[in-house]
């Protein structure tokens, strides 16, 4: 009873499916469906075989429906917008920092022609991304700056330019893995630098660094441990002490701040993240940090520091391979401008989410919960509660510091939490939630206020369809 590939292709064309993904992909999906149908017919159990349609026409119809679902799955599988209801603000799997309105608008606007390397005043070639560099200098107090693809690129670049074939002194307490294959010993090895570890996991003294300095030392590297903290009987030298030791021995002092922060965010529960301006003031020759973590901008690696080192990097042929494109540059500029005008708490979503009060979150959650209950008249077994819980900064920043929040907890006597969570992922737009104690939790701290109605509707529809 199986139709031919050609017959299904015609049916797919008639059903408008081919136009959505093209002939090549449609043919590929049809072959997969037919292979699966053949395997069911020849080696499926009799129950499986009897569950399939039993006439030629109905079998073709069944396969076209299967094809429609496969096409939908394929179209969903790229990068698309989701609603982040996990309460993890800098969620690496969901794209880290959401951008400000002006950054989003700028990305789209400069997608056409732009002044990325053009000086409007003189009408001739301009320095690429010069405004972003000026803003970084102004906000960090650094003499000079450079923007590359991400912070991992910044670290590899700095180490390979200044320390290839020479020793880099690092505390044993800072030989960390940041996640996603970024491990400090491996990064050093790949850059060609030689790791000279000093101290112990919990305590490293200035004298440990001092006695490791030799003729082959190029650099002292301080790494912000990001997603990991050593507490209790722990010690590392102050940044100023390391900077002084480096200067006295003609070494470069480089700090990989990871997230770092351009402003102090400790009053919003962000703890232990160095403020970049302080690192520069303490005498760091070079510091690197990510654009899409606490900074709240696009993916980028920012290098700030002394002109003599930054200019060596800027003139290195490898820099060309790491540079960022026009949309990223524009988004970074607009993000940095929010700091300049001190409107970052209002304009940058990461900061707005961090600083949103527990009361405000509770009020929004209550309103959404009410709407959800309204859309489920007579639903039996469905339970929607408001519970106290905690949001997280994420992105490897400030581990262990929890931010008080209120979550909407959904459970159902007939459907498991896994089933509800899956239904939310298939909603339009997909809603990403988390499961705790057999309940699906929605934390609106990471949902923009303008998405509240959309969230309520998407979740309401998913629950009705359970
Ligand atoms: C996150 C992080 C990195 C990697 O930054 P990306 O921008 O993701 O490449 C490097 N070092 C530290 C200390 C980090 O926290």
Short mmCIF file of C-alpha atoms and ligand atoms in Angstrom, two decimals:
data_model
loop_
_atom_site.label_atom_id
_atom_site.label_comp_id
_atom_site.label_asym_id
_atom_site.label_seq_id
_atom_site.Cartn_x
_atom_site.Cartn_y
_atom_site.Cartn_z
CA UNK A 1 0.00 0.00 0.00
CA UNK A 2 3.00 2.34 0.29
CA UNK A 3 2.89 5.25 -2.17
CA UNK A 4 5.97 6.11 -4.22
CA UNK A 5 8.31 9.00 -3.40
CA UNK A 6 6.97 10.86 -6.46
CA UNK A 7 3.38 10.40 -5.38
CA UNK A 8 4.20 11.79 -1.94
CA UNK A 9 6.17 14.67 -3.42
CA UNK A 10 3.09 15.67 -5.46
CA UNK A 11 0.92 15.39 -2.34
CA UNK A 12 3.45 17.45 -0.37
CA UNK A 13 3.40 20.11 -3.08
CA UNK A 14 -0.42 20.19 -3.09
CA UNK A 15 -0.42 20.50 0.72
CA UNK A 16 1.97 23.49 0.52
CA UNK A 17 4.71 21.64 2.43
CA UNK A 18 7.33 21.64 -0.30
CA UNK A 19 7.25 25.44 -0.52
CA UNK A 20 8.18 25.68 3.14
CA UNK A 21 11.43 23.67 3.15
CA UNK A 22 12.28 23.05 -0.50
CA UNK A 23 12.29 19.94 -2.71
CA UNK A 24 15.58 18.52 -1.39
CA UNK A 25 14.61 18.47 2.28
CA UNK A 26 11.06 17.29 1.46
CA UNK A 27 12.46 14.32 -0.49
CA UNK A 28 14.79 13.48 2.38
CA UNK A 29 11.92 13.51 4.91
CA UNK A 30 9.69 11.42 2.62
CA UNK A 31 12.42 8.77 2.27
CA UNK A 32 12.75 8.64 6.07
CA UNK A 33 8.98 8.28 6.52
CA UNK A 34 8.77 5.52 3.90
CA UNK A 35 11.69 3.63 5.44
CA UNK A 36 9.98 3.82 8.82
CA UNK A 37 6.68 2.64 7.30
CA UNK A 38 8.43 -0.29 5.59
CA UNK A 39 10.17 -1.30 8.77
CA UNK A 40 6.84 -1.24 10.68
CA UNK A 41 5.22 -3.36 7.96
CA UNK A 42 7.96 -5.97 7.90
CA UNK A 43 9.12 -6.15 11.49
CA UNK A 44 6.56 -4.32 13.62
CA UNK A 45 4.34 -6.21 16.06
CA UNK A 46 0.88 -7.12 14.79
CA UNK A 47 -0.56 -4.44 17.11
CA UNK A 48 1.70 -1.82 15.51
CA UNK A 49 0.78 -2.94 12.00
CA UNK A 50 -2.95 -2.96 12.77
CA UNK A 51 -2.71 0.54 14.29
CA UNK A 52 -1.76 1.88 10.83
CA UNK A 53 -4.39 2.85 8.21
CA UNK A 54 -5.57 -0.12 6.18
CA UNK A 55 -6.32 1.36 2.76
CA UNK A 56 -4.01 2.88 0.19
CA UNK A 57 -5.65 6.34 0.30
CA UNK A 58 -5.77 6.53 4.05
CA UNK A 59 -2.14 5.37 4.28
CA UNK A 60 -1.07 8.17 1.93
CA UNK A 61 -3.05 10.66 4.00
CA UNK A 62 -1.37 9.28 7.14
CA UNK A 63 2.09 9.77 5.60
CA UNK A 64 1.29 13.33 4.50
CA UNK A 65 0.26 14.14 8.08
CA UNK A 66 3.54 12.60 9.30
CA UNK A 67 5.36 14.74 6.76
CA UNK A 68 3.57 17.88 7.96
CA UNK A 69 4.77 17.21 11.52
CA UNK A 70 8.32 16.51 10.33
CA UNK A 71 8.32 19.78 8.36
CA UNK A 72 7.11 21.70 11.44
CA UNK A 73 9.85 20.07 13.54
CA UNK A 74 12.50 20.98 11.01
CA UNK A 75 11.32 24.60 10.84
CA UNK A 76 11.34 24.82 14.63
CA UNK A 77 14.86 23.42 14.89
CA UNK A 78 16.80 26.56 13.95
CA UNK A 79 17.46 29.53 16.22
CA UNK A 80 14.14 31.11 17.14
CA UNK A 81 12.78 33.32 19.84
CA UNK A 82 11.64 31.70 23.12
CA UNK A 83 10.22 33.02 26.37
CA UNK A 84 12.69 32.35 29.19
CA UNK A 85 10.65 31.53 32.30
CA UNK A 86 13.52 29.70 34.03
CA UNK A 87 14.51 32.60 36.29
CA UNK A 88 18.13 32.22 35.17
CA UNK A 89 18.94 35.71 33.88
CA UNK A 90 22.12 35.05 31.87
CA UNK A 91 21.11 31.67 30.44
CA UNK A 92 23.86 30.52 28.07
CA UNK A 93 21.65 27.95 26.30
CA UNK A 94 19.03 30.65 25.67
CA UNK A 95 21.45 33.25 24.31
CA UNK A 96 22.72 34.97 27.48
CA UNK A 97 21.89 38.69 27.77
CA UNK A 98 18.68 39.86 26.08
CA UNK A 99 19.45 43.15 24.33
CA UNK A 100 18.00 46.58 25.07
CA UNK A 101 15.44 48.07 22.71
CA UNK A 102 17.95 50.49 21.20
CA UNK A 103 20.55 47.72 20.72
CA UNK A 104 17.99 45.52 18.92
CA UNK A 105 16.89 48.38 16.72
CA UNK A 106 20.50 49.27 15.87
CA UNK A 107 21.30 45.69 14.85
CA UNK A 108 18.49 45.71 12.32
CA UNK A 109 19.20 49.23 11.06
CA UNK A 110 22.88 48.67 10.34
CA UNK A 111 22.10 45.36 8.62
CA UNK A 112 22.05 47.50 5.47
CA UNK A 113 24.89 49.90 4.74
CA UNK A 114 26.46 51.57 7.77
CA UNK A 115 29.40 53.64 8.99
CA UNK A 116 31.23 50.60 10.41
CA UNK A 117 34.49 51.75 8.77
CA UNK A 118 33.52 55.15 7.43
CA UNK A 119 34.03 58.62 8.86
CA UNK A 120 31.08 60.86 8.04
CA UNK A 121 33.04 64.02 8.96
CA UNK A 122 35.89 63.50 6.52
CA UNK A 123 33.99 61.41 3.98
CA UNK A 124 36.72 58.78 3.94
CA UNK A 125 37.70 55.52 5.57
CA UNK A 126 37.27 55.53 9.35
CA UNK A 127 38.59 53.37 12.15
CA UNK A 128 36.41 50.28 12.58
CA UNK A 129 34.24 50.37 15.72
CA UNK A 130 35.97 53.48 17.08
CA UNK A 131 32.94 54.67 19.06
CA UNK A 132 32.69 51.37 21.00
CA UNK A 133 36.39 51.71 21.89
CA UNK A 134 35.90 55.30 23.09
CA UNK A 135 32.91 54.23 25.22
CA UNK A 136 34.84 51.34 26.80
CA UNK A 137 37.73 53.69 27.62
CA UNK A 138 35.34 56.15 29.21
CA UNK A 139 33.52 53.53 31.25
CA UNK A 140 36.56 51.61 32.49
CA UNK A 141 39.23 54.30 32.77
CA UNK A 142 41.46 52.20 30.50
CA UNK A 143 43.94 53.90 28.13
CA UNK A 144 42.82 51.80 25.19
CA UNK A 145 40.49 48.97 24.20
CA UNK A 146 39.72 46.38 21.54
CA UNK A 147 36.67 44.23 20.77
CA UNK A 148 36.90 40.61 19.59
CA UNK A 149 34.45 37.75 19.05
CA UNK A 150 34.12 36.63 22.68
CA UNK A 151 36.05 36.45 25.93
CA UNK A 152 37.53 33.05 25.07
CA UNK A 153 38.98 34.58 21.88
CA UNK A 154 40.33 37.50 23.93
CA UNK A 155 42.14 35.16 26.34
CA UNK A 156 43.62 32.97 23.60
CA UNK A 157 44.69 36.04 21.62
CA UNK A 158 46.38 37.79 24.56
CA UNK A 159 48.18 34.66 25.73
CA UNK A 160 49.41 33.68 22.27
CA UNK A 161 50.64 37.18 21.42
CA UNK A 162 52.41 37.91 24.70
CA UNK A 163 53.34 34.54 26.18
CA UNK A 164 53.93 32.00 23.43
CA UNK A 165 56.89 29.83 24.40
CA UNK A 166 57.17 31.60 27.76
CA UNK A 167 55.82 31.04 31.25
CA UNK A 168 52.56 32.35 32.66
CA UNK A 169 52.13 32.24 36.44
CA UNK A 170 48.63 31.21 37.60
CA UNK A 171 47.33 30.32 41.07
CA UNK A 172 46.23 26.68 41.51
CA UNK A 173 42.96 28.06 42.85
CA UNK A 174 42.26 29.63 39.46
CA UNK A 175 42.90 26.68 37.13
CA UNK A 176 39.20 26.46 36.48
CA UNK A 177 36.83 25.20 33.83
CA UNK A 178 34.33 27.90 32.87
CA UNK A 179 32.14 25.49 30.93
CA UNK A 180 31.78 24.73 27.25
CA UNK A 181 35.36 23.41 27.02
CA UNK A 182 36.97 26.60 28.30
CA UNK A 183 39.55 25.24 30.76
CA UNK A 184 42.42 27.51 31.78
CA UNK A 185 45.23 24.89 31.49
CA UNK A 186 43.98 23.90 28.01
CA UNK A 187 43.67 27.51 26.87
CA UNK A 188 47.24 28.18 27.96
CA UNK A 189 48.51 25.09 26.21
CA UNK A 190 46.70 25.95 22.96
CA UNK A 191 48.11 29.48 23.03
CA UNK A 192 51.61 28.07 23.23
CA UNK A 193 52.21 29.53 26.70
CA UNK A 194 53.74 27.43 29.46
CA UNK A 195 51.69 27.12 32.62
CA UNK A 196 53.59 27.78 35.84
CA UNK A 197 51.16 26.91 38.66
CA UNK A 198 51.71 28.34 42.12
CA UNK A 199 50.12 28.07 45.56
CA UNK A 200 47.41 25.61 46.53
CA UNK A 201 43.75 25.19 45.68
CA UNK A 202 42.56 27.29 48.60
CA UNK A 203 45.49 29.59 49.41
CA UNK A 204 48.02 31.36 47.23
CA UNK A 205 50.32 34.04 48.67
CA UNK A 206 52.17 36.89 46.98
CA UNK A 207 55.47 35.17 47.87
CA UNK A 208 54.34 32.11 45.83
CA UNK A 209 54.12 34.30 42.74
CA UNK A 210 57.37 36.08 43.64
CA UNK A 211 59.44 32.93 43.91
CA UNK A 212 58.08 31.63 40.57
CA UNK A 213 59.32 34.61 38.57
CA UNK A 214 62.25 33.72 36.31
CA UNK A 215 63.86 34.80 33.04
CA UNK A 216 61.29 32.81 31.12
CA UNK A 217 58.26 34.45 32.78
CA UNK A 218 56.14 36.59 30.46
CA UNK A 219 53.01 37.20 32.44
CA UNK A 220 51.02 36.89 35.63
CA UNK A 221 47.46 35.78 34.88
CA UNK A 222 44.59 36.22 37.30
CA UNK A 223 41.40 34.36 36.37
CA UNK A 224 38.06 35.16 37.86
CA UNK A 225 36.76 31.72 38.91
CA UNK A 226 33.23 32.64 37.68
CA UNK A 227 30.89 29.72 38.32
CA UNK A 228 32.88 28.41 41.26
CA UNK A 229 33.92 29.79 44.63
CA UNK A 230 36.41 28.66 47.25
CA UNK A 231 35.16 29.80 50.62
CA UNK A 232 36.43 29.34 54.16
CA UNK A 233 40.20 29.16 54.71
CA UNK A 234 41.05 30.81 51.40
CA UNK A 235 43.37 33.59 50.24
CA UNK A 236 44.72 35.19 47.09
CA UNK A 237 46.80 38.36 46.80
CA UNK A 238 45.09 41.67 46.02
CA UNK A 239 45.00 42.76 42.38
CA UNK A 240 47.19 45.78 43.24
CA UNK A 241 49.85 43.53 44.78
CA UNK A 242 49.98 41.36 41.66
CA UNK A 243 50.11 44.43 39.41
CA UNK A 244 53.01 45.87 41.43
CA UNK A 245 54.90 42.58 41.40
CA UNK A 246 54.44 42.35 37.61
CA UNK A 247 55.59 45.93 37.03
CA UNK A 248 58.65 45.48 39.25
CA UNK A 249 59.71 42.46 37.19
CA UNK A 250 58.84 43.78 33.74
CA UNK A 251 55.97 41.29 33.36
CA UNK A 252 52.50 41.79 31.92
CA UNK A 253 49.66 41.50 34.42
CA UNK A 254 46.49 40.22 32.72
CA UNK A 255 43.18 39.59 34.45
CA UNK A 256 40.49 37.49 32.76
CA UNK A 257 37.47 38.94 34.53
CA UNK A 258 34.97 36.75 32.63
CA UNK A 259 31.74 38.48 33.41
CA UNK A 260 33.04 41.41 35.31
CA UNK A 261 30.76 44.38 35.74
CA UNK A 262 30.95 47.93 34.47
CA UNK A 263 29.03 49.12 37.52
CA UNK A 264 28.68 47.74 41.04
CA UNK A 265 25.61 45.47 41.10
CA UNK A 266 26.08 44.10 44.62
CA UNK A 267 22.93 45.76 45.90
CA UNK A 268 20.95 43.49 43.53
CA UNK A 269 22.47 40.26 44.82
CA UNK A 270 25.45 40.06 42.44
CA UNK A 271 28.38 39.19 44.69
CA UNK A 272 32.09 38.85 44.06
CA UNK A 273 32.15 40.17 40.49
CA UNK A 274 35.06 42.59 39.95
CA UNK A 275 34.15 46.07 38.65
CA UNK A 276 36.33 46.55 35.56
CA UNK A 277 37.16 50.17 36.43
CA UNK A 278 38.62 48.93 39.76
CA UNK A 279 40.72 46.26 38.04
CA UNK A 280 42.17 48.90 35.69
CA UNK A 281 42.74 51.30 38.60
CA UNK A 282 44.53 48.54 40.51
CA UNK A 283 47.11 48.53 37.72
CA UNK A 284 46.13 45.65 35.39
CA UNK A 285 47.97 45.90 32.07
CA UNK A 286 45.18 44.05 30.29
CA UNK A 287 41.73 42.87 31.34
CA UNK A 288 39.19 40.86 29.32
CA UNK A 289 35.47 40.33 29.84
CA UNK A 290 32.38 39.15 27.97
CA UNK A 291 29.90 41.47 26.25
CA UNK A 292 26.88 39.23 26.85
CA UNK A 293 27.13 38.44 30.55
CA UNK A 294 26.54 41.10 33.24
CA UNK A 295 27.41 43.83 30.76
CA UNK A 296 24.07 43.07 29.12
CA UNK A 297 25.11 43.40 25.47
CA UNK A 298 25.81 41.21 22.43
CA UNK A 299 28.34 38.37 22.29
CA UNK A 300 31.77 40.00 22.30
CA UNK A 301 35.09 39.81 24.09
CA UNK A 302 36.28 43.16 25.35
CA UNK A 303 39.95 43.82 25.98
CA UNK A 304 40.83 46.97 27.94
CA UNK A 305 44.20 48.11 29.21
CA UNK A 306 47.43 49.95 28.51
CA UNK A 307 47.87 51.43 25.03
CA UNK A 308 51.28 49.85 24.45
CA UNK A 309 49.81 46.34 24.83
CA UNK A 310 46.43 46.97 23.21
CA UNK A 311 48.14 48.45 20.13
CA UNK A 312 50.34 45.37 19.73
CA UNK A 313 47.14 43.30 19.68
CA UNK A 314 45.39 45.70 17.29
CA UNK A 315 48.27 45.45 14.79
CA UNK A 316 48.58 41.66 15.01
CA UNK A 317 47.37 39.94 11.82
CA UNK A 318 45.33 37.54 13.93
CA UNK A 319 43.09 40.35 15.15
CA UNK A 320 41.49 40.50 11.71
CA UNK A 321 40.28 36.91 12.22
CA UNK A 322 38.63 37.75 15.54
CA UNK A 323 36.94 41.05 14.77
CA UNK A 324 33.19 41.58 15.25
CA UNK A 325 30.64 42.52 12.61
CA UNK A 326 28.66 45.72 12.14
CA UNK A 327 25.47 44.58 13.91
CA UNK A 328 27.37 43.43 17.00
CA UNK A 329 29.39 46.65 17.04
CA UNK A 330 26.24 48.77 16.82
CA UNK A 331 24.49 46.76 19.55
CA UNK A 332 27.53 47.07 21.80
CA UNK A 333 27.69 50.84 21.26
CA UNK A 334 24.00 51.33 22.13
CA UNK A 335 24.43 49.09 25.21
CA UNK A 336 27.46 51.04 26.43
CA UNK A 337 25.61 54.33 25.85
CA UNK A 338 23.01 53.23 28.42
CA UNK A 339 25.80 53.21 31.02
CA UNK A 340 27.02 56.62 29.89
CA UNK A 341 23.58 58.13 30.43
CA UNK A 342 23.15 56.10 33.65
CA UNK A 343 19.96 54.56 32.29
CA UNK A 344 21.34 51.02 32.38
CA UNK A 345 19.05 49.86 35.21
CA UNK A 346 16.01 50.84 33.19
CA UNK A 347 17.18 50.04 29.65
CA UNK A 348 19.33 46.93 29.87
CA UNK A 349 17.12 43.86 30.39
CA UNK A 350 19.77 42.07 32.49
CA UNK A 351 19.88 44.97 34.94
CA UNK A 352 16.12 45.50 34.89
CA UNK A 353 15.58 41.81 35.70
CA UNK A 354 18.18 41.89 38.47
CA UNK A 355 16.73 44.97 40.08
CA UNK A 356 13.06 44.05 39.81
CA UNK A 357 11.66 43.81 43.34
CA UNK A 358 10.21 40.63 44.76
CA UNK A 359 6.89 42.50 45.23
CA UNK A 360 6.71 43.49 41.58
CA UNK A 361 7.41 39.89 40.52
CA UNK A 362 4.72 38.62 42.91
CA UNK A 363 2.19 41.09 41.49
CA UNK A 364 2.93 40.07 37.87
CA UNK A 365 2.85 36.35 38.76
CA UNK A 366 -0.54 36.73 40.47
CA UNK A 367 -2.00 38.45 37.43
CA UNK A 368 -0.72 35.73 35.07
CA UNK A 369 -1.91 32.94 37.40
CA UNK A 370 -5.39 34.54 37.47
CA UNK A 371 -5.49 34.70 33.68
CA UNK A 372 -4.41 31.07 33.46
CA UNK A 373 -7.21 29.99 35.79
CA UNK A 374 -9.70 32.01 33.71
CA UNK A 375 -8.70 30.10 30.57
CA UNK A 376 -9.27 26.71 32.21
CA UNK A 377 -12.94 26.78 33.27
CA UNK A 378 -13.98 23.49 34.79
CA UNK A 379 -10.49 22.00 34.43
CA UNK A 380 -10.15 19.19 36.91
CA UNK A 381 -6.90 18.08 38.44
CA UNK A 382 -5.07 21.26 37.40
CA UNK A 383 -3.36 23.16 40.20
CA UNK A 384 -1.85 26.62 39.87
CA UNK A 385 -0.08 28.07 42.91
CA UNK A 386 2.20 30.98 43.71
CA UNK A 387 5.30 29.89 45.61
CA UNK A 388 8.35 31.66 47.02
CA UNK A 389 11.49 30.60 45.20
CA UNK A 390 14.84 31.93 43.96
CA UNK A 391 16.08 33.33 40.65
CA UNK A 392 19.73 33.00 39.59
CA UNK A 393 22.15 35.39 37.89
CA UNK A 394 23.60 32.64 35.65
CA UNK A 395 26.34 33.01 33.05
CA UNK A 396 28.90 31.88 35.57
CA UNK A 397 28.43 35.13 37.50
CA UNK A 398 27.93 35.25 41.22
CA UNK A 399 27.30 31.54 41.92
CA UNK A 400 25.39 30.77 45.06
CA UNK A 401 23.82 34.20 45.34
CA UNK A 402 20.08 33.69 45.08
CA UNK A 403 17.56 36.40 44.36
CA UNK A 404 14.17 36.15 46.06
CA UNK A 405 11.28 35.62 43.66
CA UNK A 406 7.74 34.28 43.33
CA UNK A 407 7.05 31.49 40.85
CA UNK A 408 3.85 30.23 39.24
CA UNK A 409 3.80 26.48 40.01
CA UNK A 410 1.73 24.27 37.72
CA UNK A 411 0.82 20.66 38.38
CA UNK A 412 -1.85 18.28 37.16
CA UNK A 413 -3.25 15.11 38.69
CA UNK A 414 -3.39 13.40 35.28
CA UNK A 415 -0.24 14.75 33.58
CA UNK A 416 3.29 14.58 34.95
CA UNK A 417 5.48 17.68 35.27
CA UNK A 418 7.63 16.37 32.39
CA UNK A 419 4.60 16.25 30.12
CA UNK A 420 3.55 19.81 31.03
CA UNK A 421 7.08 21.14 30.58
CA UNK A 422 7.26 19.47 27.14
CA UNK A 423 3.92 20.98 26.13
CA UNK A 424 5.23 24.44 27.08
CA UNK A 425 8.34 23.91 24.94
CA UNK A 426 6.04 23.19 21.97
CA UNK A 427 3.94 26.29 22.55
CA UNK A 428 4.12 29.28 20.23
CA UNK A 429 6.35 30.99 21.19
CA UNK A 430 8.04 28.15 23.11
CA UNK A 431 8.08 28.72 26.89
CA UNK A 432 11.12 27.35 28.73
CA UNK A 433 10.33 26.44 32.33
CA UNK A 434 11.93 24.31 35.01
CA UNK A 435 10.72 21.44 37.15
CA UNK A 436 11.05 21.26 40.91
CA UNK A 437 9.37 18.80 43.29
CA UNK A 438 7.08 17.46 40.56
CA UNK A 439 5.82 20.92 39.60
CA UNK A 440 6.50 23.08 36.57
CA UNK A 441 7.77 26.49 37.69
CA UNK A 442 7.47 29.74 35.76
CA UNK A 443 9.65 32.59 37.04
CA UNK A 444 8.65 35.87 35.40
CA UNK A 445 11.83 37.64 36.56
CA UNK A 446 13.37 36.62 33.22
CA UNK A 447 10.23 37.43 31.22
CA UNK A 448 10.00 40.97 29.87
CA UNK A 449 6.87 42.76 31.17
CA UNK A 450 5.64 43.21 27.60
CA UNK A 451 5.65 39.42 27.21
CA UNK A 452 3.32 38.76 30.16
CA UNK A 453 0.12 38.49 28.09
CA UNK A 454 1.82 36.37 25.46
CA UNK A 455 3.18 34.06 28.18
CA UNK A 456 -0.26 33.65 29.75
CA UNK A 457 -1.80 32.88 26.38
CA UNK A 458 0.90 30.40 25.29
CA UNK A 459 0.78 28.56 28.63
CA UNK A 460 -3.05 28.63 28.68
CA UNK A 461 -3.23 27.08 25.19
CA UNK A 462 -0.67 24.42 26.09
CA UNK A 463 -2.64 23.47 29.22
CA UNK A 464 -5.94 23.24 27.33
CA UNK A 465 -4.31 20.92 24.80
CA UNK A 466 -2.85 18.58 27.47
C1 LIG B 1 32.61 33.31 30.58
C2 LIG B 1 34.07 33.37 30.77
C3 LIG B 1 34.93 33.23 29.68
C4 LIG B 1 34.42 32.93 28.29
O1 LIG B 1 33.73 34.02 27.81
P1 LIG B 1 32.92 33.92 26.42
O2 LIG B 1 32.52 35.32 26.17
O3 LIG B 1 31.81 32.97 26.66
O4 LIG B 1 33.88 33.41 25.41
C5 LIG B 1 36.29 33.31 29.90
N1 LIG B 1 36.78 33.51 31.12
C6 LIG B 1 35.97 33.67 32.19
C7 LIG B 1 36.60 33.90 33.53
C8 LIG B 1 34.59 33.60 32.05
O5 LIG B 1 33.79 33.76 33.10
#
